[in-house]
Every structure is written in C-alpha cells, then in structure tokens.
Tab-separated table of C-alpha atoms in Angstrom:
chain	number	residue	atom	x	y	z
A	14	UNK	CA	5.972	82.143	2.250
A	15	UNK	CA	6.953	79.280	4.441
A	16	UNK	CA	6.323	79.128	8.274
A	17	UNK	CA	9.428	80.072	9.186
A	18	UNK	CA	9.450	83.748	7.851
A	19	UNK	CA	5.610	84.306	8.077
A	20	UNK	CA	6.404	83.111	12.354
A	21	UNK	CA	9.268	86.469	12.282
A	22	UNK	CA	8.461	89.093	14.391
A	23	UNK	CA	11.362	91.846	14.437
A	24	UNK	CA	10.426	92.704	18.336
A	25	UNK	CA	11.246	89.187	19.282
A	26	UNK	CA	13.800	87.886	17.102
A	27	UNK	CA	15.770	90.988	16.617
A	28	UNK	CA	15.279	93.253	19.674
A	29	UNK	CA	17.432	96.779	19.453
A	30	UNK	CA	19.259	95.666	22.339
A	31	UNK	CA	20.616	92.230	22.353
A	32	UNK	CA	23.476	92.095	24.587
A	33	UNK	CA	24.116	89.041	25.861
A	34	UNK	CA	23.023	89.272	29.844
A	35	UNK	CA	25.449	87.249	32.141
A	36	UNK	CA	24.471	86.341	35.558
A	37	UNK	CA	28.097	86.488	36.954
A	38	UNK	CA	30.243	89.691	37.060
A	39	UNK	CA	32.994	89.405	34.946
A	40	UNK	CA	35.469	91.321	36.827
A	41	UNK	CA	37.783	90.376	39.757
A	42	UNK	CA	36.315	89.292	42.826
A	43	UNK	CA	37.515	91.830	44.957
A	44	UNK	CA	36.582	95.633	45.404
A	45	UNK	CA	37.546	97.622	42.569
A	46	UNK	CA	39.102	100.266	44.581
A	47	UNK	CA	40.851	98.117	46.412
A	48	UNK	CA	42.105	96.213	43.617
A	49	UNK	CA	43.600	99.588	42.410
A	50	UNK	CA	45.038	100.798	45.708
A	51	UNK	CA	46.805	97.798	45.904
A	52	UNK	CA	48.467	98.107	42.569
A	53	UNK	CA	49.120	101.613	42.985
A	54	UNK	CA	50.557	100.555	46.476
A	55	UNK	CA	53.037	97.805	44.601
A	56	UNK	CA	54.376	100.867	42.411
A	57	UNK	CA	55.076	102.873	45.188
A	58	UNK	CA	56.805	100.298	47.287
A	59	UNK	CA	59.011	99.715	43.903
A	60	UNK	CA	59.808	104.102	44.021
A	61	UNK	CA	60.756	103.754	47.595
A	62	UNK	CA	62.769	100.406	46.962
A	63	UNK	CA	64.487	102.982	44.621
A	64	UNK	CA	65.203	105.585	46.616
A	65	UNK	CA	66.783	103.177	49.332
A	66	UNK	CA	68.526	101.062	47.518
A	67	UNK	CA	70.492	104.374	46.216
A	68	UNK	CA	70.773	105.336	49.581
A	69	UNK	CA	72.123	101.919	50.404
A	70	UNK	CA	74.536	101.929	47.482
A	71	UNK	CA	76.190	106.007	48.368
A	72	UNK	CA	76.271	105.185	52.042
A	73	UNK	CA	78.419	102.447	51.652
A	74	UNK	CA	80.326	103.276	48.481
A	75	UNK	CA	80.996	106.450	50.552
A	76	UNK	CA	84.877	106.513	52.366
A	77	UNK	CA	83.010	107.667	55.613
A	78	UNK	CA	79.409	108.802	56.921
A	79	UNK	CA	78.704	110.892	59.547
A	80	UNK	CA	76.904	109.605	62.676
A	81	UNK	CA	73.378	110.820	61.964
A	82	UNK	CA	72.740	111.589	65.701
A	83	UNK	CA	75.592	114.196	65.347
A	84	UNK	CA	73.821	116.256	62.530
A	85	UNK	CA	69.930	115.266	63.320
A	86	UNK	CA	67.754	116.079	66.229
A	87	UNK	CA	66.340	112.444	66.774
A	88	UNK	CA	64.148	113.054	69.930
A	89	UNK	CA	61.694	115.007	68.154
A	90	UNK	CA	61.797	112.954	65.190
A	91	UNK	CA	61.326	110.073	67.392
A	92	UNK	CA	58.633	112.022	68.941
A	93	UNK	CA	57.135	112.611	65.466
A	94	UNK	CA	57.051	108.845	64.353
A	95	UNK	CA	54.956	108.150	67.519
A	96	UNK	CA	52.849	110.838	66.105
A	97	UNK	CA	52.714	109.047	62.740
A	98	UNK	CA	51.932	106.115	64.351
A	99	UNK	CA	49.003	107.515	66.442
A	100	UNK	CA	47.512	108.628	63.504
A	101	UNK	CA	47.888	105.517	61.790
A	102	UNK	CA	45.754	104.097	64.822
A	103	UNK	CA	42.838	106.518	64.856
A	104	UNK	CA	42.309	105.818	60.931
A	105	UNK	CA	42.357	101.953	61.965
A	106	UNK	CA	39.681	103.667	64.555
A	107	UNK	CA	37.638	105.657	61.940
A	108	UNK	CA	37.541	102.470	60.076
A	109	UNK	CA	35.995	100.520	62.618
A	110	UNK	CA	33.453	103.183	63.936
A	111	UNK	CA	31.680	103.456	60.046
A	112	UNK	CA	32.027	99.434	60.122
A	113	UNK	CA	29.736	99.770	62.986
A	114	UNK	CA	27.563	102.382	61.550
A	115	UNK	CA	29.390	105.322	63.815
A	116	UNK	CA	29.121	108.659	61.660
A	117	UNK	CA	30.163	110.725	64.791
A	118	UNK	CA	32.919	108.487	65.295
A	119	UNK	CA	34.603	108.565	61.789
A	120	UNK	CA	34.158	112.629	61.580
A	121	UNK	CA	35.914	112.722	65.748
A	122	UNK	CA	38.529	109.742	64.131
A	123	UNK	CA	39.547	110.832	61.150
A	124	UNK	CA	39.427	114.918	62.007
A	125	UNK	CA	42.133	113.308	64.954
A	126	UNK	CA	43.975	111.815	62.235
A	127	UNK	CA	44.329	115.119	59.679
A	128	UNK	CA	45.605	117.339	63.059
A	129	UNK	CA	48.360	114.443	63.691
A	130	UNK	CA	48.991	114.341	59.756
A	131	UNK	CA	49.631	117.957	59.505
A	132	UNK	CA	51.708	117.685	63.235
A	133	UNK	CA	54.229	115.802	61.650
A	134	UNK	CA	53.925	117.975	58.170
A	135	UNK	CA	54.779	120.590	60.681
A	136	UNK	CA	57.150	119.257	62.377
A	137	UNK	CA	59.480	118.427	59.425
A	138	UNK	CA	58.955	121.796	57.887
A	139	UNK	CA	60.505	123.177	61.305
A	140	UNK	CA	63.236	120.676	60.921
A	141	UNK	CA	63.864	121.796	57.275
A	142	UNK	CA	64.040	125.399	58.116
A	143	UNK	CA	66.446	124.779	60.711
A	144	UNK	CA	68.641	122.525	59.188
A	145	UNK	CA	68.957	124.918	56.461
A	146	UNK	CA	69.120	127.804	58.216
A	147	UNK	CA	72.384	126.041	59.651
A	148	UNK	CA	73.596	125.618	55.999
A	149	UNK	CA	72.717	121.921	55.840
A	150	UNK	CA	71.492	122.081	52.182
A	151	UNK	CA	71.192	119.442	49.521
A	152	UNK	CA	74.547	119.904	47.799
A	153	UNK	CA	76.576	120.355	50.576
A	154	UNK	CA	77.466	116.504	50.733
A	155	UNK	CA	75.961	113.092	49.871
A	156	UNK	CA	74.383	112.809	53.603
A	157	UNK	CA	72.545	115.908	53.416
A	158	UNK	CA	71.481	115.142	49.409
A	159	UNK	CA	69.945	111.669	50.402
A	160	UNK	CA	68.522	113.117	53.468
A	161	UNK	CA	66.734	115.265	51.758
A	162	UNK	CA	65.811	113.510	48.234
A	163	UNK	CA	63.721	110.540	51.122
A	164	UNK	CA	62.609	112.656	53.644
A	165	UNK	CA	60.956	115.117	50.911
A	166	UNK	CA	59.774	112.363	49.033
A	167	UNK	CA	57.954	111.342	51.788
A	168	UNK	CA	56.745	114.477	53.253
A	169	UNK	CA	55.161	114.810	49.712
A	170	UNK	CA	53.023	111.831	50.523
A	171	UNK	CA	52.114	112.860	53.877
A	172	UNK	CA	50.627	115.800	52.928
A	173	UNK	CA	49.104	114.259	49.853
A	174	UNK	CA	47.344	111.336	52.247
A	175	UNK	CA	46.285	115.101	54.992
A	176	UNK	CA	44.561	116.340	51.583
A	177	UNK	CA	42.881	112.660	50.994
A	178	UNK	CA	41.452	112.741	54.739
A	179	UNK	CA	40.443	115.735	54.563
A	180	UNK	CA	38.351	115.302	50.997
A	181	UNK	CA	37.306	112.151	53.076
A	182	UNK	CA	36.456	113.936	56.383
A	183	UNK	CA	34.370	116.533	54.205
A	184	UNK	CA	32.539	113.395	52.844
A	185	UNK	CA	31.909	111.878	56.671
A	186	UNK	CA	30.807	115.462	57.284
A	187	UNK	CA	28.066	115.435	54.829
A	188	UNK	CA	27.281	111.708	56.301
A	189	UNK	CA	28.133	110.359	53.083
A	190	UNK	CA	29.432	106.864	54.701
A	191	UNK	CA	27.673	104.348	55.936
A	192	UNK	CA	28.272	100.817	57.062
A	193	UNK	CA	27.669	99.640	53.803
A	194	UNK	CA	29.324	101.919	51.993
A	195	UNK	CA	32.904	102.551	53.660
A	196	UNK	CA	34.887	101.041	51.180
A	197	UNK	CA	36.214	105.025	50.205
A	198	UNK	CA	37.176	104.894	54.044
A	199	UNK	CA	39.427	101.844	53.908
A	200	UNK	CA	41.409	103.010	50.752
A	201	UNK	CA	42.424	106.257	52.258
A	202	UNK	CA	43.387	104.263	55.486
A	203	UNK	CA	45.780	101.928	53.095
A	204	UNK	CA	47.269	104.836	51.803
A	205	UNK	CA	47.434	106.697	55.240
A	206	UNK	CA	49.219	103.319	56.791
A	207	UNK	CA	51.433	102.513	54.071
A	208	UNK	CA	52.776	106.406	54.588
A	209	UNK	CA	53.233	105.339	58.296
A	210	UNK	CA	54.957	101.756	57.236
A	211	UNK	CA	57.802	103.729	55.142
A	212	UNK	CA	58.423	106.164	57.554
A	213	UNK	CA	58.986	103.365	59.935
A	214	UNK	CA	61.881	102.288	57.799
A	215	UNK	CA	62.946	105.623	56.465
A	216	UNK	CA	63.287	106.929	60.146
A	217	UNK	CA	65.487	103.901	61.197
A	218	UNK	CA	67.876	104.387	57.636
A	219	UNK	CA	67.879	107.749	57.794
A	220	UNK	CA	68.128	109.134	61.461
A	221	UNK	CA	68.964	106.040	63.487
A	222	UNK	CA	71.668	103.750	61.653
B	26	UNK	CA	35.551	94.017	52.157
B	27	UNK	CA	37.770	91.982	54.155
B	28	UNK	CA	36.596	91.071	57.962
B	29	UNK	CA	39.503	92.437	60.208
B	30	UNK	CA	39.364	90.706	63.593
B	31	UNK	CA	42.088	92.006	65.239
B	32	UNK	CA	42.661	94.090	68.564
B	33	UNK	CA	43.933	97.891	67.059
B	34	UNK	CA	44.790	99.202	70.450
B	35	UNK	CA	46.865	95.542	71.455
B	36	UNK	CA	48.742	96.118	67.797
B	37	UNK	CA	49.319	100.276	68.368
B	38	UNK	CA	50.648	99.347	72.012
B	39	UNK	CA	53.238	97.020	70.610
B	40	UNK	CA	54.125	99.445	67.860
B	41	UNK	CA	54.881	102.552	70.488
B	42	UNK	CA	56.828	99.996	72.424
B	43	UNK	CA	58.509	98.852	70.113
B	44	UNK	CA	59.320	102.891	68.804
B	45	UNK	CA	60.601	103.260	71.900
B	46	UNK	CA	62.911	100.349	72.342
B	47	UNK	CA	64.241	100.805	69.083
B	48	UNK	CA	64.910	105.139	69.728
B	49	UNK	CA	66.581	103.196	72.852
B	50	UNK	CA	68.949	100.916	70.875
B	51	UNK	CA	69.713	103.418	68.546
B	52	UNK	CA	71.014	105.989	71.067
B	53	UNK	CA	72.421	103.064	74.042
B	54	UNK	CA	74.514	101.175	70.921
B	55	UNK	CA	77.556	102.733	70.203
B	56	UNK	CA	77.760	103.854	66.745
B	57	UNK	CA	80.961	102.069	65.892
B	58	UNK	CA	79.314	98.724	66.466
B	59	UNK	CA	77.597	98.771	63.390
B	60	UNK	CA	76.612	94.814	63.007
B	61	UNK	CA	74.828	95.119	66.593
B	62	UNK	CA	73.397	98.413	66.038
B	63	UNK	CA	72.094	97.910	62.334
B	64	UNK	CA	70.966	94.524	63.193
B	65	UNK	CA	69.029	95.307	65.666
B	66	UNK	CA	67.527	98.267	64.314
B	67	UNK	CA	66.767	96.520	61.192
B	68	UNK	CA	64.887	93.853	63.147
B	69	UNK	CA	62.838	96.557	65.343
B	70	UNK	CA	62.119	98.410	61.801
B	71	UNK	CA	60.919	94.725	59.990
B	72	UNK	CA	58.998	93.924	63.130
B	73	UNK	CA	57.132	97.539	63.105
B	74	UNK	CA	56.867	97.352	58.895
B	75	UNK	CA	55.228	93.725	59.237
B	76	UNK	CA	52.592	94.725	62.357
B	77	UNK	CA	51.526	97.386	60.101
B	78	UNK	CA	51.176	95.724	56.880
B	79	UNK	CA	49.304	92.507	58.764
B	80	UNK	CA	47.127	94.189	61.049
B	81	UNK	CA	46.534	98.149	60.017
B	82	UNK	CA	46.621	97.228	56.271
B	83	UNK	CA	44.830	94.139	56.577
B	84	UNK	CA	46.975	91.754	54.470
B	85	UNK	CA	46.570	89.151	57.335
B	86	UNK	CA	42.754	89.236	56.091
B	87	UNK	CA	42.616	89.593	52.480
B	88	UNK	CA	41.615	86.994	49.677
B	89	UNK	CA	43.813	85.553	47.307
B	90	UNK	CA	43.737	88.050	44.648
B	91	UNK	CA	44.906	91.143	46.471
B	92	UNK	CA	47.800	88.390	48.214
B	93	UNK	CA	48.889	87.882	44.710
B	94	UNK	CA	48.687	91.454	43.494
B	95	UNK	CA	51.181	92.630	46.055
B	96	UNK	CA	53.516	89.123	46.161
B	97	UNK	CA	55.556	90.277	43.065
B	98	UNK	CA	56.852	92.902	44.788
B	99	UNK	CA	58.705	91.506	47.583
B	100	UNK	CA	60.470	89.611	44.620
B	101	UNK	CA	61.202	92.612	43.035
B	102	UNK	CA	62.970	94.297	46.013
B	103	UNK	CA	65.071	91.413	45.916
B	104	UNK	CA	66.206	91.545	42.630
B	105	UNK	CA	66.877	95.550	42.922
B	106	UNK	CA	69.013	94.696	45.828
B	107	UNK	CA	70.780	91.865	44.556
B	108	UNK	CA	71.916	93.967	41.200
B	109	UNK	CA	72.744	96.531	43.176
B	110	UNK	CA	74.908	94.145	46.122
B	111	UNK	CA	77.768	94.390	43.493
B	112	UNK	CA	77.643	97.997	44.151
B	113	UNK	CA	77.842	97.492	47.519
B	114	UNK	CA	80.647	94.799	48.370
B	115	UNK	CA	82.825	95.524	45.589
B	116	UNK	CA	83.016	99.281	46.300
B	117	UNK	CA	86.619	99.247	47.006
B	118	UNK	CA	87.521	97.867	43.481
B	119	UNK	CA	85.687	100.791	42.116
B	120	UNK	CA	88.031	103.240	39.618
B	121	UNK	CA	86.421	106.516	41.380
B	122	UNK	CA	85.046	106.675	45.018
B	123	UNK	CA	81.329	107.929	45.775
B	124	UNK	CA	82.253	112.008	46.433
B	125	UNK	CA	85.083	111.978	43.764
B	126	UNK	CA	84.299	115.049	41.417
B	127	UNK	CA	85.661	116.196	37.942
B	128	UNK	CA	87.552	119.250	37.782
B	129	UNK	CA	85.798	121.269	35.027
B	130	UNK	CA	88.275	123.039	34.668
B	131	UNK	CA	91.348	120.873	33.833
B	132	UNK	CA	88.844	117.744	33.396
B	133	UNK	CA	90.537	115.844	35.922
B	134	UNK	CA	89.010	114.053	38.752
B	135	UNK	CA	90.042	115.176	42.133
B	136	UNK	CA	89.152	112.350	45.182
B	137	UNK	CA	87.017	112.445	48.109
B	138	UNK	CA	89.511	113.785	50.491
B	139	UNK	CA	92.039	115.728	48.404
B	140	UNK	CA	89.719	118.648	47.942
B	141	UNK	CA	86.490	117.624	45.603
B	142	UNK	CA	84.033	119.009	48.195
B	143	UNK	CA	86.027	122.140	48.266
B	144	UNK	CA	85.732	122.141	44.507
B	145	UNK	CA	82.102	121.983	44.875
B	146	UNK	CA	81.954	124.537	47.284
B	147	UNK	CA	84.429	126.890	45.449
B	148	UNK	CA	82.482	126.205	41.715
B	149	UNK	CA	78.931	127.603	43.895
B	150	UNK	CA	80.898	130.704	45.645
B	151	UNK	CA	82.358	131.210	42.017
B	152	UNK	CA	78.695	131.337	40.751
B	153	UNK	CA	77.537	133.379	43.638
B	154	UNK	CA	80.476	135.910	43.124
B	155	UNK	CA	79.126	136.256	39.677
B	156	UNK	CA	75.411	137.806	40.019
C-alpha cells in the first residue's frame, strides 16, 4: 500500500458536501428587488408606449377630433392629478421616515398615501359613471374608445399599486420595517411613482391637448 | 440602496406648480393653435415626467446597473414612434380614413362622414331590436 492511499481519509478528502465556497456574491450588485422592479418597470413603460403611440396614430389619422375640454370635466381631473401627485409625495415621505428608523411615520405616510390612492380610484369611477350615464361609451367613436382603453388601463394600476400599500401598510403595522430593512418600502414607492409619472402624461394626451 | 439627497417638499412644490401652470395653458391657449398649445403642454408634461423619474424614483441616484437596465427603453420608444411616424404624416395618402367602416351588408366601405358612424350605431340598435 503506498503512502498515498494508506494517508486517505474519506472525511477529509471527500467530504459529503464539497461545494466550492466563493467569497464574492455572484449576482448583480444591486438589490434584487430592485433589479426586478426596474425590469418590470421597462416592460411597462414599453405597454404604455403602446397604448400612446396608437393613440397618437387614430388621433391624427382621424379627419377631426373633438376638443377634449368640450366632452371632459378637466377641473376635477386636474384636481385629481394634484391628488396623484400628493400621494406620490407622502410615499417619497414614508420612505424617508423608515430610512430614519420612523415606524409611526411610515404607518401615518403611507396610510395618507392609500386614502389619496383610492381618492383618485374614486374619483374616476364617478367620472366613468357619468360619462356613461351620458351615453359616452367605448364604441360610440374613436375619442371615447381611446379614452377609455388608457384611462382604464391605468386605473387598473392605480388600484393594483392601493392593494400593494396596503399589503405594505399591514406590514409597517406589524413593525415589520426597519431602517435596515426598507428595501420592500422603496419598491412599492417605484411602482406608486411610476403610476403618478404616466398619469402625468396620460392627463396632458388625453384631457388637455 | 441608493442614498437620495434631495429636498421632496422643494421637488413636490415645483410639480403642483407646474400642474397648475400647465391646467392654465391648457385652458388660456386656444384650441386651434395646436403647435403653441401641444408644445407647451408637451414641455410642462416632460418637465413633470423627468422631476419624477430623477428625484421620486431616484434615477438621479442609482448605480450603473439599474442606469443601464432602464436605458434600452428610451431607445425603444423611439423606434415605436419612428415606425409608426409613417402612420402619422402620410395619413392623407392612406386608401381608407381612421372611422371608415365596412358595410356588412353589401361589403362596401362607407367613409367617415358619409354615414359609417351611423352604420355603427344602426348595426347595435339592430342587435338591440333583436333580444
């Protein structure tokens, strides 16, 4: 038997678990979450990009378009998008407060945010049921269809960003956040503000130009 | 996490100003001007879309990697709108109009402004008639 096999010993040379062990993490070097957010973000941009573009393309392929201030009410919309945009503010503020270790202030800030959220949900179900109480419905011309087909579109994400704050609110509730660990917080608030940026645009296309 | 150093309230002032300047434009601008009415809505709209995507999203702070996961896009908008400018400018050299329909009934196409909305509107009171 030479030295070599007598010197073998199966617990050292062949341990069960042999994985190599790196010191560096192989992954990006960013936030996972936010790595994902970001790319889900891109997608949506490219839907919405979409959407206006075949706006774009019917508005002004169309022989005439009404003025939108003739068929809209535009002061409370207008009043809604400063709504939007308050909200948009007080999850900047939520944000901040867990930064600085502020439970209280993330459940006052983001609770504030979910009653402006569901405001403007509110608000554009009103409009809805007016408009179509009036007889403005989807087929009735290419105005009302594209109206409808961006505005609903986005509704759908407002309300789907109120349910995130609200899972997220629960969470702050429970004290679940913590200046270390806020990085949940700051992926709703991406979300919650790229709602906000598209409405910004979609209320200047849709009810202002 | 990125650092954001930035004044929220300084950014969320501008942005309500600027709401409000742009409701403004949009309602002092007569309709019929369309360059100076689009054109400067368009700018309020960019300047609101970019405060937000700076400041509230924190682009303006980010790392590399999340810069270069959202920079294809911007060239992808592009592109969309560029295939679809054709759409746009050569519109009048178009065989059928946007809001021309197709008779179903004789299969031929009746023009926007000879009746195709009423044909819309008569083929759903035909189908209302009917339950």
């Amino acid at each position: 038997m030479s030295k070599a096999v007598a010197a073998y010993d199966p617990a050292v040379d062949a341990p069960a678990h042999h994985h190599p062990i790196f010191d560096y993490d192989s992954g990006p070097p960013v936030d996972r979450g936010k790595f994902a957010i970001w790319l889900f973000l891109a997608t949506e941009i490219m839907f919405f990009t979409g959407l206006i573009g075949t706006y774009l393309v019917l508005r002004t392929g169309a022989p005439s378009w009404p003025n939108p201030a003739e068929r809209l009410a535009v002061d409370i919309t207008a009043f809604n998008t400063f709504v939007l945009i308050v909200s948009s503010w007080t999850v900047v503020r939520a944000l901040m407060a867990i930064q600085k270790g502020d439970q209280g202030g993330l459940v006052k800030w983001l609770g504030l945010s979910i009653l402006l959220g569901a405001f403007f949900v509110g608000v554009q179900a009103y409009e809805y049921l007016e408009l179509i109480k009036h007889g403005a419905l989807p087929n009735q011309d290419l105005f009302w269809s594209t109206f409808y087909s961006m505005t609903g579109f986005h509704g759908l994400h407002v309300i789907v960003g109120v349910i995130w704050l609200i899972v997220l609110w629960i969470g702050a509730v429970r004290g679940k956040f913590s200046a270390e660990n806020c990085v949940a917080i700051e992926l709703g608030g991406l979300y919650w503000h790229f709602v906000d940026l598209v409405w910004v645009l979609l209320f200047t296309l849709v009810y202002l130009m | 996490m990125a650092e954001a150093h930035f004044n929220a309230n300084k950014i969320f002032i501008t942005l309500f100003i600027l709401t409000a300047v742009e409701v403004a434009w949009g309602s002092l601008v007569p309709y019929e001007m369309k360059p100076a009415l689009w054109g400067g809505l368009l700018i309020f709209a960019f300047w609101k879309g970019i405060l937000i995507f700076q400041y509230f999203m924190h682009m303006k702070f980010e790392g590399w990697i999340v810069k270069c996961l959202i920079a294809p896009t911007p060239i992808l908008i592009l592109i969309v709108y560029f295939a679809l400018l054709p759409d746009v400018a050569l519109n009048d050299d178009t065989l059928y109009q946007v809001g021309d329909q197709l008779d179903p009934e004789n299969g031929e196409v009746v023009e926007i402004g000879k009746g195709s909305r009423n044909l819309v509107l008569h083929a759903g009171s035909e189908e209302d008639g009917g339950h």
